[in-house]
Amino acid sequence: MLKIKQLDLHYGSTPVVQNFSVELAKGQIGCLLGPSGSGKSSILRAIAGFELPSAGEIFLGTTCVGSAAVQLRPEARKVGMVFQDYALFPHLTVAGNVGFGLFRSNASIRRQRVAQMLELVGLAELSERSIHQLSGGQQQRVALARALAPAPELLLLDEPFSGLDADLREALAKDIRQILQHEGITALLVTHDQHEAFAMADQLGVIQQGRLQQWGSAYELYHQPVNRFVADFVGEGHLLSVQRSHSGEYFTALGPLPVTVPDDARWLMVRPEDIEHDDVSPLKAQVINTAFRGSCYHYELRLEHGELLSCQLQSHHCHAVGEWIGIRAELAHWVFFSADGCRK
């Protein structure tokens, strides 16, 4: 449904996106994940037709809708968009907002489609409410219903949950995923929140300074990051330096490594779930920070020679800052990086 080939975008002489390529099949939900200023929203705007590519091509189905030579008008692309600030019309009711893009349909068909969309997003009883009478989550659902009403072939969502609290963001992301799957809509989401991305997307791309670092499933990005940037951006974790003894054995501050280690490996990635609490272990770490998270504590730890780790323990384990506790490593995934930050 969506194919982007070697896209470049410039603002004046400044490159914003460089050599960006991804594909989304019909019905898939994709996500562009990255820090502010990485070019995510610019890519969305180019797909929608608001930015002219400097190079590369954008295809919707088999039609090239955007390139340096081709620029199909936004209204001709059959693309819906949900903006960060919702962009709802305060002088219109909920129903009026949802039906705004259906002006070419007759009144009967428009009313039927509006009712169908409001039912879909769970707002059927609020059709005559004013926008200012709605909560942030309800406004987001109105914006989604308005974008879906004209039956777009592709839906774009630009930081759609950024104004909501963390718990509501993740819950709403799951709800919207179910709605899109029910309708068979292909969608592309932009966010800097990994929990939101994991809750909603089938495929994710991590972007740094306008360049795609990795495109894959949430599992692949978390457990098989291609470089240190992806490893640091997706999930929590620390890197331990890899050393080699005179006898040729590889080890870290956690001890000898029981796996084959690439010769040029410099760092081992260790996630919080890789570290277990063990009172009888000879390996000790000092608690330097704690965070209570209900069912668990998140601990920041310092090893004897100064290297840092983190772990999560059930909340009946309660250790004070400064305390030394026994730990052991239980790694299911061995991820090594070279000195230049690439995965080995």
Short mmCIF file of C-alpha atoms in Angstrom, two decimals, residues 99-232:
data_model
loop_
_atom_site.label_atom_id
_atom_site.label_comp_id
_atom_site.label_asym_id
_atom_site.label_seq_id
_atom_site.Cartn_x
_atom_site.Cartn_y
_atom_site.Cartn_z
CA GLY A 99 -18.76 14.86 8.71
CA PHE A 100 -16.61 17.80 7.65
CA GLY A 101 -14.75 15.89 4.93
CA LEU A 102 -17.93 14.36 3.48
CA PHE A 103 -19.23 17.52 1.82
CA ARG A 104 -19.42 15.78 -1.57
CA SER A 105 -21.87 13.18 -0.22
CA ASN A 106 -25.62 13.84 0.03
CA ALA A 107 -27.07 14.54 3.45
CA SER A 108 -28.48 11.05 4.01
CA ILE A 109 -25.22 9.26 3.17
CA ARG A 110 -23.26 11.78 5.26
CA ARG A 111 -25.46 11.21 8.33
CA GLN A 112 -25.17 7.45 7.93
CA ARG A 113 -21.37 7.56 7.63
CA VAL A 114 -21.01 9.92 10.60
CA ALA A 115 -23.18 7.64 12.75
CA GLN A 116 -21.13 4.63 11.63
CA MET A 117 -17.82 6.33 12.53
CA LEU A 118 -19.04 7.55 15.92
CA GLU A 119 -20.25 4.05 16.74
CA LEU A 120 -16.87 2.69 15.69
CA VAL A 121 -14.93 4.98 18.04
CA GLY A 122 -17.44 4.64 20.92
CA LEU A 123 -18.86 8.18 20.81
CA ALA A 124 -22.33 7.59 19.37
CA GLU A 125 -24.03 9.18 22.39
CA LEU A 126 -21.94 12.36 22.15
CA SER A 127 -22.73 13.34 18.56
CA GLU A 128 -24.25 16.71 19.50
CA ARG A 129 -21.68 17.66 22.11
CA SER A 130 -19.40 20.65 21.61
CA ILE A 131 -15.70 19.91 21.28
CA HIS A 132 -14.84 21.84 24.46
CA GLN A 133 -17.13 19.50 26.42
CA LEU A 134 -14.96 16.47 25.61
CA SER A 135 -11.94 15.04 27.38
CA GLY A 136 -8.59 14.80 25.60
CA GLY A 137 -9.11 11.11 24.84
CA GLN A 138 -12.58 11.77 23.44
CA GLN A 139 -11.25 14.57 21.24
CA GLN A 140 -8.63 12.20 19.90
CA ARG A 141 -11.36 9.71 18.97
CA VAL A 142 -13.28 12.47 17.17
CA ALA A 143 -10.14 13.34 15.21
CA LEU A 144 -9.72 9.66 14.29
CA ALA A 145 -13.37 9.32 13.22
CA ARG A 146 -13.07 12.46 11.06
CA ALA A 147 -9.93 11.09 9.36
CA LEU A 148 -11.57 7.70 8.72
CA ALA A 149 -14.92 9.04 7.51
CA PRO A 150 -13.85 9.60 3.85
CA ALA A 151 -12.51 5.99 3.76
CA PRO A 152 -8.81 6.78 3.14
CA GLU A 153 -6.48 4.13 1.77
CA LEU A 154 -3.77 5.26 4.18
CA LEU A 155 -4.04 6.92 7.59
CA LEU A 156 -1.21 9.08 8.97
CA LEU A 157 -1.01 9.88 12.70
CA ASP A 158 1.44 12.59 13.81
CA GLU A 159 2.22 12.31 17.55
CA PRO A 160 -1.52 11.74 18.12
CA PHE A 161 -1.32 11.00 21.85
CA SER A 162 1.30 13.51 22.97
CA GLY A 163 -1.18 15.66 24.91
CA LEU A 164 -2.51 12.76 26.98
CA ASP A 165 -1.19 11.20 30.18
CA ALA A 166 0.94 8.06 29.91
CA ASP A 167 -1.69 5.48 30.94
CA LEU A 168 -4.32 6.93 28.60
CA ARG A 169 -1.82 7.07 25.70
CA GLU A 170 -1.11 3.35 25.82
CA ALA A 171 -4.76 2.36 26.33
CA LEU A 172 -5.92 4.60 23.47
CA ALA A 173 -3.15 3.26 21.21
CA LYS A 174 -4.47 -0.28 21.76
CA ASP A 175 -8.06 0.83 21.09
CA ILE A 176 -7.11 2.62 17.88
CA ARG A 177 -5.11 -0.39 16.73
CA GLN A 178 -8.25 -2.54 17.12
CA ILE A 179 -10.31 0.01 15.18
CA LEU A 180 -7.79 0.15 12.31
CA GLN A 181 -7.55 -3.63 12.16
CA HIS A 182 -11.36 -3.89 12.14
CA GLU A 183 -11.51 -1.49 9.20
CA GLY A 184 -8.47 -2.98 7.40
CA ILE A 185 -6.82 0.45 7.29
CA THR A 186 -3.11 0.82 6.52
CA ALA A 187 -1.59 3.36 8.90
CA LEU A 188 1.68 5.06 9.72
CA LEU A 189 2.23 6.55 13.18
CA VAL A 190 4.91 9.01 14.27
CA THR A 191 5.95 9.11 17.93
CA HIS A 192 8.90 9.38 20.29
CA ASP A 193 7.19 7.12 22.87
CA GLN A 194 8.26 3.48 22.55
CA HIS A 195 5.41 2.11 24.72
CA GLU A 196 2.89 3.80 22.45
CA ALA A 197 4.71 2.41 19.40
CA PHE A 198 4.83 -1.13 20.79
CA ALA A 199 1.11 -1.03 21.66
CA MET A 200 0.07 -0.01 18.17
CA ALA A 201 2.49 -0.97 15.40
CA ASP A 202 3.29 -4.13 13.43
CA GLN A 203 6.52 -2.70 12.02
CA LEU A 204 8.66 0.07 13.48
CA GLY A 205 11.46 2.22 12.16
CA VAL A 206 13.97 4.02 14.37
CA ILE A 207 15.21 7.30 12.89
CA GLN A 208 18.27 9.33 13.86
CA GLN A 209 19.03 12.68 12.24
CA GLY A 210 16.92 11.92 9.18
CA ARG A 211 18.34 8.46 8.54
CA LEU A 212 16.54 5.16 9.09
CA GLN A 213 18.62 3.06 11.49
CA GLN A 214 16.45 -0.07 11.59
CA TRP A 215 13.04 -1.25 10.35
CA GLY A 216 11.45 -4.35 11.88
CA SER A 217 9.15 -5.73 14.55
CA ALA A 218 9.22 -4.50 18.14
CA TYR A 219 10.89 -7.81 19.11
CA GLU A 220 13.66 -7.29 16.56
CA LEU A 221 14.33 -3.71 17.61
CA TYR A 222 14.43 -4.61 21.29
CA HIS A 223 16.37 -7.89 21.17
CA GLN A 224 18.31 -7.50 17.90
CA PRO A 225 19.25 -3.80 17.62
CA VAL A 226 21.58 -3.09 14.71
CA ASN A 227 23.57 -0.43 16.56
CA ARG A 228 24.00 1.31 19.90
CA PHE A 229 21.60 4.11 19.03
CA VAL A 230 18.71 1.67 18.52
CA ALA A 231 19.72 -0.27 21.64
CA ASP A 232 19.75 2.90 23.75
#
